[in-house]
mmCIF file of C-alpha atoms in Angstrom:
data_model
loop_
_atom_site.group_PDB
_atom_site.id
_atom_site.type_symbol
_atom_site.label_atom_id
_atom_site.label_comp_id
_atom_site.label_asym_id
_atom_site.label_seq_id
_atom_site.Cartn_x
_atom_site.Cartn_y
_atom_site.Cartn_z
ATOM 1 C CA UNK A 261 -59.043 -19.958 -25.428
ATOM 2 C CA UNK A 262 -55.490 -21.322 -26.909
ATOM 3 C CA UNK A 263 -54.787 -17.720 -27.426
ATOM 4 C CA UNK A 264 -55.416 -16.476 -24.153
ATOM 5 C CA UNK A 265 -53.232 -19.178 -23.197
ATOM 6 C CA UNK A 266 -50.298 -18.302 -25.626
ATOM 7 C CA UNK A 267 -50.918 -14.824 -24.080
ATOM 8 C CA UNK A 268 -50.809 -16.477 -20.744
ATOM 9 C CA UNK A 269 -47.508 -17.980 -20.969
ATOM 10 C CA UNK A 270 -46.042 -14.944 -23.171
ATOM 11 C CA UNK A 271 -46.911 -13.031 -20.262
ATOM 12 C CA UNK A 272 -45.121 -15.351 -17.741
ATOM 13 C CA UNK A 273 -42.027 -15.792 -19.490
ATOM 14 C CA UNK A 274 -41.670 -11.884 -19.420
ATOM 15 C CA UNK A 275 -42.358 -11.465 -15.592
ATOM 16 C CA UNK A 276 -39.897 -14.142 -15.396
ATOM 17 C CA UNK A 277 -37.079 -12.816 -17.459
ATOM 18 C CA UNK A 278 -37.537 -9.360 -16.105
ATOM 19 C CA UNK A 279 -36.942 -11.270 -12.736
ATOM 20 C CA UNK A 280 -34.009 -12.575 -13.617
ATOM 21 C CA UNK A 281 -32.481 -9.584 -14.820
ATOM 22 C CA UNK A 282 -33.478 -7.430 -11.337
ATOM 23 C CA UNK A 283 -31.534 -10.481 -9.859
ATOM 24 C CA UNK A 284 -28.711 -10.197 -11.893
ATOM 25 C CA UNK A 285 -28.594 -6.646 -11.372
ATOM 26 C CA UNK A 286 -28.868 -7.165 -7.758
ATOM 27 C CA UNK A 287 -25.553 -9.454 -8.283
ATOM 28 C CA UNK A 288 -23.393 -6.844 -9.836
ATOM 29 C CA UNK A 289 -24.329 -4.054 -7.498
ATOM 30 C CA UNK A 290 -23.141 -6.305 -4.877
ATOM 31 C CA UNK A 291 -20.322 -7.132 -6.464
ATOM 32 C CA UNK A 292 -19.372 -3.324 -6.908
ATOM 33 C CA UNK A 293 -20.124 -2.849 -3.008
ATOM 34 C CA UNK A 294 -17.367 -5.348 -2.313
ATOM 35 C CA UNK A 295 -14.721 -3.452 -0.156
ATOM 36 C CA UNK A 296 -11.275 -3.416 -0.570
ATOM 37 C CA UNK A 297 -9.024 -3.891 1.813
ATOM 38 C CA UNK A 298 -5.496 -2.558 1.195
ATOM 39 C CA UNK A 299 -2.338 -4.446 2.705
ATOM 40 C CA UNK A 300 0.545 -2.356 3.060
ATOM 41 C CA UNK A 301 4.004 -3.224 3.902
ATOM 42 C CA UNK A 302 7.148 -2.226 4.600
ATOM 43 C CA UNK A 303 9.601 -3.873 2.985
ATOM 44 C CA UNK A 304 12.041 -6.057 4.923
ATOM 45 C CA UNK A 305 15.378 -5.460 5.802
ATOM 46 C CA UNK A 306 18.463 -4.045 3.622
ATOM 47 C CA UNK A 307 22.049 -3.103 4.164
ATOM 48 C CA UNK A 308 21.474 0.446 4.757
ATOM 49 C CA UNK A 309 19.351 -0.700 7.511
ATOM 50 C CA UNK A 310 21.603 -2.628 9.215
ATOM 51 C CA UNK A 311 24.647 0.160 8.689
ATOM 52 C CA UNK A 312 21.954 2.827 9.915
ATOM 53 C CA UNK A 313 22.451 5.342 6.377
ATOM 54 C CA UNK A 314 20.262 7.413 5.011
ATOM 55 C CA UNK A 315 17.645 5.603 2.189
ATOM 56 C CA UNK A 316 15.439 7.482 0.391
ATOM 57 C CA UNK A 317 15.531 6.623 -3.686
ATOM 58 C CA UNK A 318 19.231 5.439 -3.077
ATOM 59 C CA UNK A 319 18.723 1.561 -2.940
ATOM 60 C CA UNK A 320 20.457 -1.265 -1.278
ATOM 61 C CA UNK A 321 19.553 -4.574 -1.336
ATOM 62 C CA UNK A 322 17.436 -6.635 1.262
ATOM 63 C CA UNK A 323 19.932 -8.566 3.777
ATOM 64 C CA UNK A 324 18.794 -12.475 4.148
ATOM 65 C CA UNK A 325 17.095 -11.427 7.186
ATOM 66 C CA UNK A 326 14.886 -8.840 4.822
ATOM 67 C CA UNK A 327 14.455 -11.567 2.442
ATOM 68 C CA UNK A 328 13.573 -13.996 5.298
ATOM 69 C CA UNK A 329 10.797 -11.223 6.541
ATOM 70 C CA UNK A 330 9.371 -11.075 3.008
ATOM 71 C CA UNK A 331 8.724 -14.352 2.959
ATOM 72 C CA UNK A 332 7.393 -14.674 6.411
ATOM 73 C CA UNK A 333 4.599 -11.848 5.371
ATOM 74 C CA UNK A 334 4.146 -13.825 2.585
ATOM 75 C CA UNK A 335 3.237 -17.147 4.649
ATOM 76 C CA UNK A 336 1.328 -14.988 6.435
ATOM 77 C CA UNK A 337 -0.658 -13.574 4.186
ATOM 78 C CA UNK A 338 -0.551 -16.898 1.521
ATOM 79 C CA UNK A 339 -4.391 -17.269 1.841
ATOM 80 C CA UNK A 340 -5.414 -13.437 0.808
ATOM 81 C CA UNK A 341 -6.438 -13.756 -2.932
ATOM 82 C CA UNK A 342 -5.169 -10.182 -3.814
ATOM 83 C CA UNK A 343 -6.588 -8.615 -6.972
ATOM 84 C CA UNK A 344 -3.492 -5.886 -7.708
ATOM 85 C CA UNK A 345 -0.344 -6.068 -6.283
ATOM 86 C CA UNK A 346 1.940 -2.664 -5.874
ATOM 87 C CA UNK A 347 5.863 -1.528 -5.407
ATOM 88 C CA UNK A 348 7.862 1.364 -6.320
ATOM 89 C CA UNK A 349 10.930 0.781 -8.486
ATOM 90 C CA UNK A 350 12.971 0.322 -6.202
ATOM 91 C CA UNK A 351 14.780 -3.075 -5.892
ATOM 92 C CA UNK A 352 13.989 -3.487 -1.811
ATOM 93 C CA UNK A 353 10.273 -2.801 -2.516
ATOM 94 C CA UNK A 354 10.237 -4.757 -5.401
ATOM 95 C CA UNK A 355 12.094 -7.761 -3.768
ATOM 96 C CA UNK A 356 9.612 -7.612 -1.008
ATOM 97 C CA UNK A 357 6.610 -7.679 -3.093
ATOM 98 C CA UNK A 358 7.846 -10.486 -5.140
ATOM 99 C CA UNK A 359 8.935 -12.938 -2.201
ATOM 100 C CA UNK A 360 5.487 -12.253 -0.972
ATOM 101 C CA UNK A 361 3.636 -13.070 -3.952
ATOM 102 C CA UNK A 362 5.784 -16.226 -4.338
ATOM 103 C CA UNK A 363 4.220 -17.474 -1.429
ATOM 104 C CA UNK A 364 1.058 -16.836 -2.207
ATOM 105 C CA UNK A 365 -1.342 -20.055 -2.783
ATOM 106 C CA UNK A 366 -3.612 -18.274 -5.263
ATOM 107 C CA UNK A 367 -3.108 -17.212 -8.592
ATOM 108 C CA UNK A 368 -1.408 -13.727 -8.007
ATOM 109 C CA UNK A 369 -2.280 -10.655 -10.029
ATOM 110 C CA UNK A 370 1.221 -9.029 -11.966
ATOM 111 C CA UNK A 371 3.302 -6.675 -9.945
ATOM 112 C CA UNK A 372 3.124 -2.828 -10.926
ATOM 113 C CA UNK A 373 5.647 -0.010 -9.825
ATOM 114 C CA UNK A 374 4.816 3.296 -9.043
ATOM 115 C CA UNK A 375 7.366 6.093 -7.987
ATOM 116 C CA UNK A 376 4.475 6.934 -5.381
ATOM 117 C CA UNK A 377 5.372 4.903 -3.313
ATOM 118 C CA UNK A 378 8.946 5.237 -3.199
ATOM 119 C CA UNK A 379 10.602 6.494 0.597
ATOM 120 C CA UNK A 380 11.281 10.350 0.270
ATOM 121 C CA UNK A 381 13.849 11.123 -1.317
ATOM 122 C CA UNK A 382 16.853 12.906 1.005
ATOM 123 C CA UNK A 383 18.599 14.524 -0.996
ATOM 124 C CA UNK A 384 22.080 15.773 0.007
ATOM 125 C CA UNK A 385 21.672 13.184 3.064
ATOM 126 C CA UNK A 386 21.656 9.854 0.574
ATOM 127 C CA UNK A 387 23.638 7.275 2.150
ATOM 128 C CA UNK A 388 25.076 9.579 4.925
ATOM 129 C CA UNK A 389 24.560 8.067 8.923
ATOM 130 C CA UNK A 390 21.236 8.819 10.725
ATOM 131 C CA UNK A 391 23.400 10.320 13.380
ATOM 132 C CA UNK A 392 24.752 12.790 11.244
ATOM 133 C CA UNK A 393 21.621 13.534 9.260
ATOM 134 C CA UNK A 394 19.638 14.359 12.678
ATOM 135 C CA UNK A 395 22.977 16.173 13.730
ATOM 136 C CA UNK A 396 22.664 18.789 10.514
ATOM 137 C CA UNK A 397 18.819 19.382 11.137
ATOM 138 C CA UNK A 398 19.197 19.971 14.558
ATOM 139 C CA UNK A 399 21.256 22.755 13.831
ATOM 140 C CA UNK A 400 19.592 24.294 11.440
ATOM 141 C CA UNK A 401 15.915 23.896 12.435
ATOM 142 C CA UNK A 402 16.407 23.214 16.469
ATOM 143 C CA UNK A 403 14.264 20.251 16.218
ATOM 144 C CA UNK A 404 15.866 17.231 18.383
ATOM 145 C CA UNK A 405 15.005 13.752 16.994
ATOM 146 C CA UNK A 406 13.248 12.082 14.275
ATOM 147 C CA UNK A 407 9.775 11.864 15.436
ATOM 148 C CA UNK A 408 9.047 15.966 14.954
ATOM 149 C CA UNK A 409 11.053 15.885 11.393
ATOM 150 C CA UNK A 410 8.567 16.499 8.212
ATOM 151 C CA UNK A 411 10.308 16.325 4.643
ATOM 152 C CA UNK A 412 10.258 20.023 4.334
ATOM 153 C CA UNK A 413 12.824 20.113 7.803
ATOM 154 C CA UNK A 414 14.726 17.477 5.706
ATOM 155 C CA UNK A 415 14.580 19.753 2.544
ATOM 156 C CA UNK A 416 15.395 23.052 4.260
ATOM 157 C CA UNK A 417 18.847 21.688 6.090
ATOM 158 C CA UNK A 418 19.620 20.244 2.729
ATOM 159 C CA UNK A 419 22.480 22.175 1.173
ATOM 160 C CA UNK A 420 22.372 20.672 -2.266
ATOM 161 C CA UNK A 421 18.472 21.786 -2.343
ATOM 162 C CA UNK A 422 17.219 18.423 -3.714
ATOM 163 C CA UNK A 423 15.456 16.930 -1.008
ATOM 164 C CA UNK A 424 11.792 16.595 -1.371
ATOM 165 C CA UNK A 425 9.456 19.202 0.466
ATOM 166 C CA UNK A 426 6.375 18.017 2.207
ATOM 167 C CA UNK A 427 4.319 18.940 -0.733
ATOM 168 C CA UNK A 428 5.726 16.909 -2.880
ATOM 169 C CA UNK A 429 5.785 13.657 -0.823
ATOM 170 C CA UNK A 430 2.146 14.431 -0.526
ATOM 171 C CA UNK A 431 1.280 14.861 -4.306
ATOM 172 C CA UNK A 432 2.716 11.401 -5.197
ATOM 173 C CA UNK A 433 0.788 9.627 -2.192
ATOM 174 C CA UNK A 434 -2.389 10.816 -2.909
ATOM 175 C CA UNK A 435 -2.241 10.316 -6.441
ATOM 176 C CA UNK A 436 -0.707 6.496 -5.569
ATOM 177 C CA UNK A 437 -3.524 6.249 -3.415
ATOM 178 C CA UNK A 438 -6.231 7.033 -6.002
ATOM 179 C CA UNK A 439 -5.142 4.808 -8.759
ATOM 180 C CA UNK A 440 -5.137 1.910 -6.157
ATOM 181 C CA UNK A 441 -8.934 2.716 -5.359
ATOM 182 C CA UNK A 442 -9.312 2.947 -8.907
ATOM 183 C CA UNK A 443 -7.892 -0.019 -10.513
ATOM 184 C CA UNK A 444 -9.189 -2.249 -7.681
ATOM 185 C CA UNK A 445 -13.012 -0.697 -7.760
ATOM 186 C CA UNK A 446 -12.807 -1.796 -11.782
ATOM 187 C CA UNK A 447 -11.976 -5.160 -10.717
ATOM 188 C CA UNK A 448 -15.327 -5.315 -8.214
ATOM 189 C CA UNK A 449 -13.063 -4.342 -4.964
ATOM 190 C CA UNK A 450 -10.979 -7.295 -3.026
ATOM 191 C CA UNK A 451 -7.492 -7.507 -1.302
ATOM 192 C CA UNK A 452 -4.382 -5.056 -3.117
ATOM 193 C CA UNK A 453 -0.517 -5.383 -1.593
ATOM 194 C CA UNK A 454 0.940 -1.796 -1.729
ATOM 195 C CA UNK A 455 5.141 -2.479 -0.629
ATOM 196 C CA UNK A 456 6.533 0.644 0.221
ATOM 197 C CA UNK A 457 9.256 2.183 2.895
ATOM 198 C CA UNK A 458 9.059 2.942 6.807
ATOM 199 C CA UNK A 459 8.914 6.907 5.842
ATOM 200 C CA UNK A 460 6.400 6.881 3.299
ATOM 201 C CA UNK A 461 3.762 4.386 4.880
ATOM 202 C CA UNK A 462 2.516 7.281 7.627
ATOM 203 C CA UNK A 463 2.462 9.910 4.105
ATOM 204 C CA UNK A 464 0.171 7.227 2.631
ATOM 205 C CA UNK A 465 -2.417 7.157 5.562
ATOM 206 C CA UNK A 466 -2.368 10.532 6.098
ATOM 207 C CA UNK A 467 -3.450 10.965 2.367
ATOM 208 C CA UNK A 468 -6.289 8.581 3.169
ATOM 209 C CA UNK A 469 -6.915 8.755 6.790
ATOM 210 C CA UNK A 470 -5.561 12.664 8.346
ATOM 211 C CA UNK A 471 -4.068 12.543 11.770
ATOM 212 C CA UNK A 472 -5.091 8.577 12.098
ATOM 213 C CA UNK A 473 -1.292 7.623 12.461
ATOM 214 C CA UNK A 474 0.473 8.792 15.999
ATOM 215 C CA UNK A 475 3.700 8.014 15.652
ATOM 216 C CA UNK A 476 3.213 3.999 15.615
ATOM 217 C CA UNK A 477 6.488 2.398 14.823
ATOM 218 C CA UNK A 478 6.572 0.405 11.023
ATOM 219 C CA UNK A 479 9.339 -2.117 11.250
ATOM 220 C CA UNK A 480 10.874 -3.948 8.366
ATOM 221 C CA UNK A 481 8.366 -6.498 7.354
ATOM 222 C CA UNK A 482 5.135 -4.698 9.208
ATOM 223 C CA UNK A 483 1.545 -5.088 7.737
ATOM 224 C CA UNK A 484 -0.886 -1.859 8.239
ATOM 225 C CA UNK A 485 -4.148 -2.439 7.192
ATOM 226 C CA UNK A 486 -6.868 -0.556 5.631
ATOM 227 C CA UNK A 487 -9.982 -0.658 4.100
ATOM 228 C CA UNK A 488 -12.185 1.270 1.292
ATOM 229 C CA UNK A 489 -15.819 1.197 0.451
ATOM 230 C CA UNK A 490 -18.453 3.769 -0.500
ATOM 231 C CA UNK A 491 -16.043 6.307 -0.671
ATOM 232 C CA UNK A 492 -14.951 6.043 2.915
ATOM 233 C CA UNK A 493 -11.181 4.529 4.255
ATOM 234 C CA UNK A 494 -11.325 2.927 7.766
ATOM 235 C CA UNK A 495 -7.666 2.012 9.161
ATOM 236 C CA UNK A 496 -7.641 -1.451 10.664
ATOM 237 C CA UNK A 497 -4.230 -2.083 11.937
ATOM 238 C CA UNK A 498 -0.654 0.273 11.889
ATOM 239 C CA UNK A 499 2.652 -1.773 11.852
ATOM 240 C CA UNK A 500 1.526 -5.195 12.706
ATOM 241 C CA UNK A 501 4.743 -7.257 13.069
ATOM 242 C CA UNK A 502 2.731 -10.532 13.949
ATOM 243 C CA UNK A 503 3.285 -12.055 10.388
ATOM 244 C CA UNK A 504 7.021 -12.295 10.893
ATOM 245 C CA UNK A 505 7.182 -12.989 14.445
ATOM 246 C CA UNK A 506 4.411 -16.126 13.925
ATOM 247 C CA UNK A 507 5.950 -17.034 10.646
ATOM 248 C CA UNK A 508 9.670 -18.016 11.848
#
């Protein structure tokens, strides 16, 4: 009898351990099904902004309104809990992503740089007027304003043959892209800040979402949101300006 009972409660203690481990289990697969929802801004105003140049990898530095804008997406998003934050190496980006982080009320995640997310780089054109720019292209490719220009339009009226061709705006996006996903489905999913430039943001989407962005203006300081899970991207919001405008 006591050793049908010993068997008894062996017995038990298995079907209860084996239990606990399905639950477990359960727990981490749900934590790996977390989606991740990708935050990604422009960066906020700088001087070759304001003078209307040219500003691909040439850098200037963010005016106080830019830095004001930072920090106004930053109080606007101070409640996301993000688990990777992103920038090129550029100082605007950077700048951007670290005056939102500041104002962040959780502990925030260190900031990495990657050139993919740099603005495309103009070659020849760096720092020259946006009036002149569009003037060159025009006569050389007959195409009339910005809208209809891709980087290889930029790279074919470029006489010094450095500007980047469409190609190679799209390599670095899509590899950007798929280190974010990545990195953040090691860490279980959750909230990443990606700062990039006004050019660059519609390369990024179309990397991850083709012919979801139509032409939707991304002003300094804008938010467009995405998300990730089970191997599918669904685009939530393009150039949402809402966290500066209720943020001043």
């Amino acid at each position: 009898m006591k050793k049908n009972i010993k068997l008894s409660v062996i017995a038990f203690l298995i079907i209860f351990l084996l239990g606990a481990c399905g639950k477990n289990n359960e727990k981490t697969e749900e934590a790996k099904e977390e989606p991740i929802t990708i935050y990604l801004v422009r960066h906020g105003k700088t001087f070759f902004n304001t003078t209307g140049q040219t500003q691909g990898w040439s850098d200037t530095p963010l005016t106080d309104v830019g830095e004001k804008q930072a920090e106004q997406v930053g109080k606007g998003l101070s409640e996301v809990k993000f688990v990777t934050a992103y920038s090129s190496d550029l100082g605007r980006q950077r700048k951007t992503a670290e005056l939102i982080l500041k104002n962040n009320e959780n502990k925030v995640p260190e900031l990495q740089e990657h050139i993919g997310f740099r603005e495309f780089f103009y070659g020849g054109f760096e720092g020259s007027t946006d009036e002149e720019v569009m003037q060159i292209i025009t006569e050389k490719t007959g195409i009339a304003n910005w809208e209809e220009v891709t980087a290889d339009d930029i790279a074919a009226a470029d006489d010094l043959g450095l500007a980047e061709t469409t190609k190679e705006v799209n390599k670095r996006a899509k590899e950007a892209m798929t280190q974010v996903i990545e990195e953040a489905e090691k860490l279980g999913g959750g909230n990443v800040l990606i700062v990039s430039s006004g050019g660059m943001i519609p390369v990024l989407l179309e990397a991850v979402l083709p012919d979801n962005y139509q032409g939707e203006n991304i002003g300094n300081g804008s938010v467009t949101t995405l998300t990730y899970q089970d191997g599918k991207y669904e685009l939530l919001k393009i150039g949402d300006e809402s966290y500066v405008e209720n943020n001043q």
